[in-house]
PDB file of C-alpha atoms in Angstrom:
ATOM      1  CA  MET A   1      -7.970  17.424 -14.222  1.00 42.00           C
ATOM      2  CA  LYS A   2      -5.847  18.965 -11.488  1.00 42.00           C
ATOM      3  CA  GLY A   3      -2.866  16.319 -11.594  1.00 42.00           C
ATOM      4  CA  LYS A   4      -5.435  13.550 -10.917  1.00 43.00           C
ATOM      5  CA  GLY A   5      -4.787  10.314 -12.949  1.00 39.00           C
ATOM      6  CA  PHE A   6      -6.264   8.966 -15.892  1.00 34.00           C
ATOM      7  CA  ILE A   7      -8.286   5.815 -15.246  1.00 30.00           C
ATOM      8  CA  THR A   8     -11.469   5.627 -13.931  1.00 28.00           C
ATOM      9  CA  VAL A   9     -12.741   1.673 -13.674  1.00 30.00           C
ATOM     10  CA  PHE A  10     -15.207   0.304 -11.291  1.00 25.00           C
ATOM     11  CA  PHE A  11     -17.166  -2.850 -11.083  1.00 25.00           C
ATOM     12  CA  MET A  12     -20.178  -4.389  -8.788  1.00 26.00           C
ATOM     13  CA  LEU A  13     -22.005  -7.465  -8.496  1.00 25.00           C
ATOM     14  CA  ALA A  14     -25.254  -7.061  -6.031  1.00 26.00           C
ATOM     15  CA  SER A  15     -27.622  -9.538  -5.635  1.00 29.00           C
ATOM     16  CA  THR A  16     -30.805  -9.044  -2.742  1.00 31.00           C
ATOM     17  CA  VAL A  17     -30.346 -12.184  -0.498  1.00 33.00           C
ATOM     18  CA  TYR A  18     -33.077 -10.947   1.963  1.00 37.00           C
ATOM     19  CA  ALA A  19     -36.169  -8.674   1.767  1.00 43.00           C
ATOM     20  CA  GLN A  20     -36.332  -6.485   4.846  1.00 49.00           C
ATOM     21  CA  MET A  21     -38.429  -7.455   7.669  1.00 55.00           C
ATOM     22  CA  PRO A  22     -40.646  -4.899   9.687  1.00 56.00           C
ATOM     23  CA  ASP A  23     -38.914  -6.178  13.000  1.00 60.00           C
ATOM     24  CA  TRP A  24     -35.507  -5.867  11.999  1.00 62.00           C
ATOM     25  CA  THR A  25     -33.039  -2.834  13.392  1.00 58.00           C
ATOM     26  CA  PHE A  26     -31.278  -1.008  11.081  1.00 59.00           C
ATOM     27  CA  PHE A  27     -27.610  -0.090  12.125  1.00 50.00           C
ATOM     28  CA  LYS A  28     -24.786   2.020  10.736  1.00 55.00           C
ATOM     29  CA  ASP A  29     -21.548   1.101  12.627  1.00 45.00           C
ATOM     30  CA  TYR A  30     -18.149   3.573  12.941  1.00 43.00           C
ATOM     31  CA  VAL A  31     -17.267   3.047   9.180  1.00 43.00           C
ATOM     32  CA  GLY A  32     -20.186   3.626   7.364  1.00 52.00           C
ATOM     33  CA  ASN A  33     -21.136   0.138   7.053  1.00 52.00           C
ATOM     34  CA  ASN A  34     -25.358  -0.468   6.895  1.00 60.00           C
ATOM     35  CA  TYR A  35     -26.962  -3.476   8.143  1.00 49.00           C
ATOM     36  CA  PHE A  36     -29.637  -5.215   9.847  1.00 59.00           C
ATOM     37  CA  ILE A  37     -29.872  -6.978  13.192  1.00 52.00           C
ATOM     38  CA  ASN A  38     -32.544  -9.109  13.565  1.00 59.00           C
ATOM     39  CA  LYS A  39     -34.690 -10.302  16.394  1.00 60.00           C
ATOM     40  CA  ALA A  40     -31.940 -12.774  17.431  1.00 54.00           C
ATOM     41  CA  GLY A  41     -29.782 -10.606  17.687  1.00 50.00           C
ATOM     42  CA  LYS A  42     -27.900 -11.889  14.387  1.00 47.00           C
ATOM     43  CA  ILE A  43     -26.231  -8.980  11.681  1.00 47.00           C
ATOM     44  CA  VAL A  44     -28.213  -9.561   8.583  1.00 53.00           C
ATOM     45  CA  ILE A  45     -26.686  -8.027   5.540  1.00 46.00           C
ATOM     46  CA  THR A  46     -29.610  -7.355   2.446  1.00 55.00           C
ATOM     47  CA  LYS A  47     -26.943  -7.016  -0.190  1.00 54.00           C
ATOM     48  CA  ALA A  48     -23.736  -8.978  -1.124  1.00 49.00           C
ATOM     49  CA  GLU A  49     -21.571  -6.415  -3.043  1.00 50.00           C
ATOM     50  CA  ILE A  50     -18.819  -8.132  -4.799  1.00 50.00           C
ATOM     51  CA  LYS A  51     -15.579  -6.265  -4.234  1.00 75.00           C
ATOM     52  CA  TYR A  52     -12.342  -5.522  -2.779  1.00 86.00           C
ATOM     53  CA  ASP A  53     -13.667  -4.923   0.996  1.00 88.00           C
ATOM     54  CA  GLU A  54     -11.405  -2.883   3.632  1.00 90.00           C
ATOM     55  CA  VAL A  55     -11.682  -4.331   6.433  1.00 95.00           C
ATOM     56  CA  SER A  56     -11.510  -2.427   9.608  1.00 94.00           C
ATOM     57  CA  ILE A  57     -11.558  -3.292  13.477  1.00 94.00           C
ATOM     58  CA  PRO A  58     -14.612  -0.635  13.989  1.00 93.00           C
ATOM     59  CA  GLY A  59     -16.556  -2.893  11.407  1.00 92.00           C
ATOM     60  CA  LEU A  60     -15.293  -6.384  12.300  1.00 95.00           C
ATOM     61  CA  GLU A  61     -18.934  -7.461  13.010  1.00 93.00           C
ATOM     62  CA  TYR A  62     -20.260  -6.229   9.664  1.00 92.00           C
ATOM     63  CA  CYS A  63     -16.879  -7.856   7.829  1.00 95.00           C
ATOM     64  CA  PHE A  64     -17.560 -11.225   9.511  1.00 96.00           C
ATOM     65  CA  ALA A  65     -21.170 -11.518   8.574  1.00 94.00           C
ATOM     66  CA  LYS A  66     -20.151 -10.440   5.097  1.00 94.00           C
ATOM     67  CA  ALA A  67     -17.674 -13.327   4.766  1.00 96.00           C
ATOM     68  CA  GLU A  68     -20.362 -15.614   5.955  1.00 95.00           C
ATOM     69  CA  LEU A  69     -22.918 -14.297   3.213  1.00 91.00           C
ATOM     70  CA  TYR A  70     -19.950 -14.479   0.339  1.00 94.00           C
ATOM     71  CA  TYR A  71     -19.232 -18.010   1.081  1.00 95.00           C
ATOM     72  CA  LYS A  72     -22.799 -19.149   1.152  1.00 92.00           C
ATOM     73  CA  SER A  73     -23.408 -16.998  -2.500  1.00 90.00           C
ATOM     74  CA  GLY A  74     -20.457 -18.870  -3.329  1.00 91.00           C
ATOM     75  CA  TYR A  75     -18.016 -16.173  -3.647  1.00 92.00           C
ATOM     76  CA  ILE A  76     -15.034 -18.432  -1.846  1.00 95.00           C
ATOM     77  CA  GLY A  77     -12.198 -15.987  -2.404  1.00 95.00           C
ATOM     78  CA  ASN A  78     -14.194 -12.809  -1.447  1.00 94.00           C
ATOM     79  CA  SER A  79     -15.006 -14.835   2.088  1.00 96.00           C
ATOM     80  CA  LEU A  80     -11.378 -15.692   2.631  1.00 97.00           C
ATOM     81  CA  ARG A  81      -9.961 -12.641   1.774  1.00 96.00           C
ATOM     82  CA  ILE A  82     -12.062 -10.886   4.975  1.00 97.00           C
ATOM     83  CA  LEU A  83     -11.169 -13.736   6.815  1.00 98.00           C
ATOM     84  CA  LYS A  84      -7.473 -13.546   6.458  1.00 97.00           C
ATOM     85  CA  SER A  85      -7.439  -9.545   7.005  1.00 97.00           C
ATOM     86  CA  ILE A  86      -9.063  -9.937  10.054  1.00 97.00           C
ATOM     87  CA  LEU A  87      -6.281 -12.521  11.109  1.00 97.00           C
ATOM     88  CA  LEU A  88      -3.577  -9.806  10.419  1.00 95.00           C
ATOM     89  CA  PHE A  89      -5.120  -7.611  12.985  1.00 94.00           C
ATOM     90  CA  PRO A  90      -3.245  -7.815  16.236  1.00 92.00           C
ATOM     91  CA  GLU A  91      -4.602  -9.001  19.517  1.00 88.00           C
ATOM     92  CA  ASN A  92      -5.328  -5.682  21.295  1.00 86.00           C
ATOM     93  CA  ASP A  93      -8.356  -6.516  23.013  1.00 90.00           C
ATOM     94  CA  ALA A  94     -10.796  -9.378  23.461  1.00 95.00           C
ATOM     95  CA  ARG A  95     -13.457  -8.630  20.917  1.00 95.00           C
ATOM     96  CA  VAL A  96     -10.361  -8.500  18.329  1.00 96.00           C
ATOM     97  CA  LYS A  97      -9.163 -11.690  19.524  1.00 96.00           C
ATOM     98  CA  ALA A  98     -12.815 -13.450  19.532  1.00 97.00           C
ATOM     99  CA  TYR A  99     -12.992 -12.493  15.871  1.00 97.00           C
ATOM    100  CA  ARG A 100      -9.556 -13.478  14.962  1.00 97.00           C
ATOM    101  CA  VAL A 101     -10.568 -17.309  16.775  1.00 97.00           C
ATOM    102  CA  LYS A 102     -13.899 -17.080  14.562  1.00 97.00           C
ATOM    103  CA  ALA A 103     -12.136 -16.114  11.314  1.00 98.00           C
ATOM    104  CA  GLU A 104      -9.573 -18.724  11.679  1.00 98.00           C
ATOM    105  CA  SER A 105     -12.108 -21.559  12.418  1.00 98.00           C
ATOM    106  CA  PHE A 106     -13.845 -20.485   9.228  1.00 98.00           C
ATOM    107  CA  ARG A 107     -10.599 -20.167   7.013  1.00 98.00           C
ATOM    108  CA  LYS A 108     -10.117 -24.028   8.507  1.00 98.00           C
ATOM    109  CA  LYS A 109     -13.267 -25.190   7.623  1.00 97.00           C
ATOM    110  CA  ILE A 110     -13.041 -23.687   4.164  1.00 97.00           C
ATOM    111  CA  HIS A 111      -9.934 -25.690   3.715  1.00 97.00           C
ATOM    112  CA  ASN A 112     -11.383 -28.568   4.459  1.00 97.00           C
ATOM    113  CA  LEU A 113     -14.262 -28.893   2.621  1.00 95.00           C
ATOM    114  CA  ASN A 114     -12.539 -27.675  -0.660  1.00 94.00           C
ATOM    115  CA  GLY A 115      -9.273 -29.860  -0.404  1.00 94.00           C
ATOM    116  CA  ASP A 116      -6.811 -28.630  -3.228  1.00 93.00           C
ATOM    117  CA  ARG A 117      -9.297 -25.974  -4.599  1.00 94.00           C
ATOM    118  CA  TYR A 118      -8.549 -24.098  -1.629  1.00 96.00           C
ATOM    119  CA  PHE A 119      -5.368 -22.960  -2.925  1.00 95.00           C
ATOM    120  CA  HIS A 120      -7.063 -21.396  -5.946  1.00 95.00           C
ATOM    121  CA  PHE A 121      -9.540 -19.142  -3.648  1.00 95.00           C
ATOM    122  CA  ASP A 122      -6.626 -18.643  -1.567  1.00 96.00           C
ATOM    123  CA  ARG A 123      -4.816 -16.532  -4.599  1.00 95.00           C
ATOM    124  CA  GLU A 124      -8.169 -15.225  -5.149  1.00 94.00           C
ATOM    125  CA  SER A 125      -8.416 -13.861  -1.918  1.00 95.00           C
ATOM    126  CA  THR A 126      -5.349 -11.534  -2.587  1.00 94.00           C
ATOM    127  CA  PRO A 127      -4.310  -8.494  -2.355  1.00 94.00           C
ATOM    128  CA  LEU A 128      -5.981  -8.446   1.849  1.00 94.00           C
ATOM    129  CA  ILE A 129      -7.179  -5.140   2.332  1.00 93.00           C
ATOM    130  CA  LEU A 130      -6.871  -3.631   6.222  1.00 94.00           C
ATOM    131  CA  LYS A 131      -8.443   0.059   7.362  1.00 92.00           C
ATOM    132  CA  LYS A 132      -6.602   1.476  10.016  1.00 88.00           C
ATOM    133  CA  SER A 133      -7.009   4.583  11.654  1.00 84.00           C
ATOM    134  CA  ASP A 134      -4.460   6.479   9.107  1.00 84.00           C
ATOM    135  CA  SER A 135      -3.431   4.255   6.367  1.00 90.00           C
ATOM    136  CA  ILE A 136      -4.543   1.386   4.414  1.00 93.00           C
ATOM    137  CA  LEU A 137      -2.813  -1.769   4.263  1.00 94.00           C
ATOM    138  CA  LEU A 138      -2.476  -4.115   1.310  1.00 95.00           C
ATOM    139  CA  ALA A 139      -1.243  -7.648   1.919  1.00 95.00           C
ATOM    140  CA  ASN A 140      -0.557 -10.337  -0.484  1.00 96.00           C
ATOM    141  CA  ASP A 141       0.068 -13.385   1.867  1.00 94.00           C
ATOM    142  CA  VAL A 142       0.816 -15.921  -0.988  1.00 96.00           C
ATOM    143  CA  MET A 143       3.452 -13.833  -2.632  1.00 96.00           C
ATOM    144  CA  GLY A 144       4.920 -12.622   0.922  1.00 95.00           C
ATOM    145  CA  TYR A 145       4.616  -8.841   1.001  1.00 95.00           C
ATOM    146  CA  GLN A 146       2.617  -5.681   2.409  1.00 94.00           C
ATOM    147  CA  ILE A 147       2.631  -2.031   1.488  1.00 95.00           C
ATOM    148  CA  SER A 148       1.062   0.825   3.622  1.00 93.00           C
ATOM    149  CA  LEU A 149      -0.581   3.790   1.873  1.00 93.00           C
ATOM    150  CA  THR A 150      -2.421   6.420   2.834  1.00 90.00           C
ATOM    151  CA  GLY A 151      -5.917   7.718   1.669  1.00 89.00           C
ATOM    152  CA  HIS A 152      -8.375   5.799  -0.720  1.00 88.00           C
ATOM    153  CA  VAL A 153      -7.416   2.387  -2.819  1.00 90.00           C
ATOM    154  CA  LYS A 154      -9.496   1.027  -5.587  1.00 85.00           C
ATOM    155  CA  ILE A 155      -8.154  -1.987  -6.706  1.00 89.00           C
ATOM    156  CA  LEU A 156      -8.409  -1.738 -10.866  1.00 86.00           C
ATOM    157  CA  LYS A 157      -6.978  -5.363 -11.687  1.00 87.00           C
ATOM    158  CA  ASN A 158      -5.362  -8.231 -10.666  1.00 91.00           C
ATOM    159  CA  LYS A 159      -4.120 -10.992 -12.660  1.00 91.00           C
ATOM    160  CA  TRP A 160      -2.566 -14.698 -11.438  1.00 94.00           C
ATOM    161  CA  ARG A 161      -0.557 -17.063 -14.189  1.00 92.00           C
ATOM    162  CA  LEU A 162       0.417 -20.133 -12.677  1.00 93.00           C
ATOM    163  CA  GLY A 163       3.331 -22.594 -14.409  1.00 90.00           C
ATOM    164  CA  THR A 164       7.369 -23.270 -13.144  1.00 90.00           C
ATOM    165  CA  VAL A 165       7.217 -19.096 -12.451  1.00 91.00           C
ATOM    166  CA  LEU A 166       4.045 -18.038 -10.450  1.00 94.00           C
ATOM    167  CA  TYR A 167       2.950 -14.798 -11.165  1.00 93.00           C
ATOM    168  CA  ASN A 168       0.639 -12.132  -9.582  1.00 94.00           C
ATOM    169  CA  GLY A 169       0.309  -8.596 -10.919  1.00 91.00           C
ATOM    170  CA  PHE A 170      -2.241  -6.191  -9.596  1.00 90.00           C
ATOM    171  CA  LEU A 171      -2.710  -2.390 -10.668  1.00 88.00           C
ATOM    172  CA  ALA A 172      -4.715   0.237  -7.834  1.00 89.00           C
ATOM    173  CA  GLY A 173      -5.561   3.707  -8.171  1.00 86.00           C
ATOM    174  CA  VAL A 174      -4.855   5.619  -5.001  1.00 88.00           C
ATOM    175  CA  ASN A 175      -6.181   8.955  -3.474  1.00 86.00           C
ATOM    176  CA  ILE A 176      -4.298  10.394  -0.834  1.00 84.00           C
ATOM    177  CA  ASP A 177      -6.706  13.043   0.179  1.00 76.00           C
ATOM    178  CA  SER A 178     -10.288  12.054  -0.495  1.00 64.00           C
ATOM    179  CA  GLN A 179     -12.055   9.115  -2.662  1.00 60.00           C
ATOM    180  CA  VAL A 180     -14.458  11.681  -4.346  1.00 55.00           C
ATOM    181  CA  SER A 181     -12.269  12.383  -7.438  1.00 56.00           C
ATOM    182  CA  LYS A 182     -13.068  11.250 -11.478  1.00 63.00           C
ATOM    183  CA  GLY A 183      -9.404  10.071 -11.489  1.00 74.00           C
ATOM    184  CA  TYR A 184      -6.645   9.024  -9.309  1.00 83.00           C
ATOM    185  CA  ASP A 185      -3.751  10.714  -7.757  1.00 85.00           C
ATOM    186  CA  TYR A 186      -1.273   8.138  -8.863  1.00 88.00           C
ATOM    187  CA  LEU A 187      -1.209   4.773 -10.069  1.00 88.00           C
ATOM    188  CA  LEU A 188       0.089   1.637  -7.869  1.00 92.00           C
ATOM    189  CA  ALA A 189       1.532  -1.474  -9.675  1.00 91.00           C
ATOM    190  CA  ILE A 190       3.065  -4.678  -7.975  1.00 94.00           C
ATOM    191  CA  ASP A 191       4.494  -7.474 -10.240  1.00 92.00           C
ATOM    192  CA  SER A 192       5.495 -10.520  -8.095  1.00 94.00           C
ATOM    193  CA  GLN A 193       7.100 -13.369  -9.349  1.00 93.00           C
ATOM    194  CA  ARG A 194       7.809 -16.705  -7.400  1.00 94.00           C
ATOM    195  CA  PHE A 195      10.908 -19.144  -8.715  1.00 92.00           C
ATOM    196  CA  SER A 196      11.389 -23.068  -8.717  1.00 90.00           C
ATOM    197  CA  HIS A 197      14.942 -22.155  -7.913  1.00 85.00           C
ATOM    198  CA  PRO A 198      16.062 -20.825  -4.226  1.00 83.00           C
ATOM    199  CA  LYS A 199      17.849 -17.703  -4.796  1.00 84.00           C
ATOM    200  CA  ILE A 200      17.912 -15.465  -7.842  1.00 87.00           C
ATOM    201  CA  ASP A 201      20.059 -12.314  -8.589  1.00 92.00           C
ATOM    202  CA  ILE A 202      18.543  -9.187  -9.248  1.00 93.00           C
ATOM    203  CA  ASP A 203      20.266  -8.395 -12.527  1.00 91.00           C
ATOM    204  CA  ASP A 204      19.099 -11.674 -13.819  1.00 89.00           C
ATOM    205  CA  PHE A 205      15.350 -10.565 -12.447  1.00 90.00           C
ATOM    206  CA  ILE A 206      15.336  -7.649 -14.247  1.00 87.00           C
ATOM    207  CA  SER A 207      16.453  -8.819 -17.418  1.00 83.00           C
ATOM    208  CA  ASP A 208      14.051 -11.496 -16.868  1.00 77.00           C
ATOM    209  CA  VAL A 209      11.223  -9.233 -16.507  1.00 74.00           C
ATOM    210  CA  GLN A 210      11.969  -7.436 -19.297  1.00 66.00           C
ATOM    211  CA  ASN A 211      11.835  -9.875 -21.696  1.00 61.00           C
ATOM    212  CA  ARG A 212       8.544 -11.552 -19.965  1.00 58.00           C
ATOM    213  CA  LEU A 213       6.334  -8.844 -18.900  1.00 53.00           C
ATOM    214  CA  LEU A 214       7.500  -6.420 -21.986  1.00 47.00           C
ATOM    215  CA  TYR A 215       7.432  -2.927 -19.953  1.00 54.00           C
ATOM    216  CA  ASP A 216       6.705  -0.045 -21.990  1.00 58.00           C
ATOM    217  CA  LYS A 217       9.662   2.712 -22.683  1.00 65.00           C
ATOM    218  CA  LEU A 218      10.092   4.724 -19.672  1.00 73.00           C
ATOM    219  CA  ALA A 219      13.152   6.391 -19.273  1.00 84.00           C
ATOM    220  CA  LYS A 220      14.986   5.743 -16.164  1.00 87.00           C
ATOM    221  CA  GLU A 221      17.566   7.029 -13.731  1.00 92.00           C
ATOM    222  CA  GLU A 222      18.999   4.836 -11.152  1.00 93.00           C
ATOM    223  CA  LEU A 223      18.453   6.084  -7.664  1.00 93.00           C
ATOM    224  CA  LEU A 224      19.635   3.243  -5.517  1.00 93.00           C
ATOM    225  CA  ARG A 225      21.224  -0.041  -5.918  1.00 95.00           C
ATOM    226  CA  THR A 226      22.049  -2.996  -3.703  1.00 94.00           C
ATOM    227  CA  ASP A 227      22.246  -6.895  -4.421  1.00 93.00           C
ATOM    228  CA  LYS A 228      18.866  -7.249  -3.449  1.00 94.00           C
ATOM    229  CA  ARG A 229      17.255  -3.804  -4.680  1.00 95.00           C
ATOM    230  CA  VAL A 230      17.138  -1.132  -7.120  1.00 95.00           C
ATOM    231  CA  GLU A 231      15.296   2.095  -7.405  1.00 94.00           C
ATOM    232  CA  TYR A 232      14.487   4.094 -10.349  1.00 93.00           C
ATOM    233  CA  LEU A 233      13.158   7.332 -11.204  1.00 93.00           C
ATOM    234  CA  ILE A 234      10.991   6.696 -14.451  1.00 88.00           C
ATOM    235  CA  THR A 235       9.918   9.757 -16.626  1.00 87.00           C
ATOM    236  CA  HIS A 236       7.734   9.941 -20.087  1.00 76.00           C
ATOM    237  CA  ASP A 237       7.977  12.991 -21.860  1.00 69.00           C
ATOM    238  CA  GLY A 238       5.485  13.862 -24.687  1.00 62.00           C
ATOM    239  CA  GLU A 239       1.585  13.642 -24.273  1.00 54.00           C
ATOM    240  CA  LYS A 240       1.680  11.081 -21.255  1.00 61.00           C
ATOM    241  CA  ASN A 241       4.242  13.487 -19.228  1.00 78.00           C
ATOM    242  CA  LEU A 242       4.434  11.207 -16.454  1.00 82.00           C
ATOM    243  CA  ALA A 243       6.866  10.538 -13.736  1.00 89.00           C
ATOM    244  CA  GLY A 244       7.247   8.184 -10.723  1.00 91.00           C
ATOM    245  CA  ILE A 245       9.243   5.439  -8.799  1.00 94.00           C
ATOM    246  CA  GLU A 246      10.246   1.890 -10.046  1.00 92.00           C
ATOM    247  CA  THR A 247      11.608  -0.098  -7.036  1.00 95.00           C
ATOM    248  CA  VAL A 248      13.020  -3.850  -7.910  1.00 95.00           C
ATOM    249  CA  VAL A 249      13.293  -6.543  -5.079  1.00 95.00           C
ATOM    250  CA  VAL A 250      14.625  -9.845  -4.825  1.00 95.00           C
ATOM    251  CA  LYS A 251      14.138 -12.077  -1.596  1.00 94.00           C
ATOM    252  CA  ASN A 252      15.186 -15.693  -1.932  1.00 93.00           C
ATOM    253  CA  ASN A 253      13.127 -17.197  -4.653  1.00 93.00           C
ATOM    254  CA  TYR A 254      10.519 -14.273  -5.100  1.00 95.00           C
ATOM    255  CA  GLY A 255      11.205 -11.196  -7.411  1.00 95.00           C
ATOM    256  CA  TYR A 256       9.339  -7.832  -6.828  1.00 95.00           C
ATOM    257  CA  ILE A 257       8.687  -4.730  -9.045  1.00 93.00           C
ATOM    258  CA  LEU A 258       6.744  -1.924  -7.474  1.00 95.00           C
ATOM    259  CA  ARG A 259       5.807   1.192 -10.040  1.00 92.00           C
ATOM    260  CA  ILE A 260       4.275   4.249  -8.735  1.00 92.00           C
ATOM    261  CA  ILE A 261       3.287   6.811 -11.613  1.00 86.00           C
ATOM    262  CA  THR A 262       1.357   9.681 -11.959  1.00 86.00           C
ATOM    263  CA  THR A 263       1.842  13.229 -13.856  1.00 85.00           C
ATOM    264  CA  LYS A 264       4.913  14.968 -13.570  1.00 86.00           C
ATOM    265  CA  ASP A 265       3.352  18.272 -12.262  1.00 83.00           C
ATOM    266  CA  ASN A 266       1.579  15.614  -9.373  1.00 85.00           C
ATOM    267  CA  PHE A 267       4.981  13.400  -9.255  1.00 88.00           C
ATOM    268  CA  PHE A 268       6.409  16.752  -7.549  1.00 86.00           C
ATOM    269  CA  LYS A 269       3.780  17.740  -5.432  1.00 86.00           C
ATOM    270  CA  LYS A 270       3.650  14.243  -3.773  1.00 86.00           C
ATOM    271  CA  SER A 271       6.935  13.518  -4.095  1.00 88.00           C
ATOM    272  CA  ALA A 272       7.577  12.758  -0.262  1.00 90.00           C
ATOM    273  CA  THR A 273       4.495  10.409  -0.237  1.00 89.00           C
ATOM    274  CA  ILE A 274       5.403   8.308  -3.031  1.00 91.00           C
ATOM    275  CA  LYS A 275       8.821   8.286  -2.257  1.00 91.00           C
ATOM    276  CA  SER A 276       8.213   7.192   1.091  1.00 92.00           C
ATOM    277  CA  ILE A 277       6.132   4.475  -0.100  1.00 93.00           C
ATOM    278  CA  SER A 278       8.725   3.314  -2.546  1.00 93.00           C
ATOM    279  CA  GLU A 279      11.419   2.959  -0.026  1.00 91.00           C
ATOM    280  CA  ASN A 280       9.403   1.328   3.052  1.00 91.00           C
ATOM    281  CA  PHE A 281       8.623  -1.419   0.289  1.00 93.00           C
ATOM    282  CA  MET A 282      10.084  -4.499   1.568  1.00 89.00           C
ATOM    283  CA  LYS A 283      12.789  -2.191   3.652  1.00 78.00           C
ATOM    284  CA  ASP A 284      13.489  -5.098   6.082  1.00 74.00           C
ATOM    285  CA  LEU A 285      16.153  -6.619   3.431  1.00 57.00           C
TER     286      LEU A 285
END
């Protein structure tokens, strides 16, 4: 498939909440969201698609209305994902500032109403997805990282594991140039762990990950090493014929593994983009 990836997964849960009324006005915003405006000037969304929503400044009205609908429909994690995404936008104008205030007020309400259950929904809300003019920002505020990508992102898997070590792992398919595809340009996975002790050694973390996560047998060539960061070129010959970058980072009591993988042909075609993502991940260390 001309260098595309090899996984196509999709899921959607939709329910009709309202029937369209004759006096509603149909509206389509700058980023393609469809909704209605009723006689009272309120935004009405007729379907609640359960997905990882991309939140954008042009679509703030739609996104906030959808957060409200998610909450009313019992999808609290999805509601929080939108609210917390809105809170990540800088207050560049009065409109954004107003929606940040509304989002924080709603988030506090959810926290107060749910007590300790809030932390379950807070984990469920990640990753946050912000659509900017030329990039997509994925953020996990629970595990303390952000990553910026170009193109279209589809979250394929997201898993939490609780215990003395808090673990989150997610997998995304990314198309750099277009979202219209039967596959992906590359797969991106981030495994993050929060340990109970205050600081971790990077070699101990790598050893722990090998035992805990049982990664597949990919050949690795070390490209960079510091006391907080190791980067590898990863390859797999034979039928899979894969290549990519793996970046291991430790920060205080957190450990992260970023893996970007694709076909070898596609890796060399997109190597500048893939290496840039790796180099910019947790680059403030």
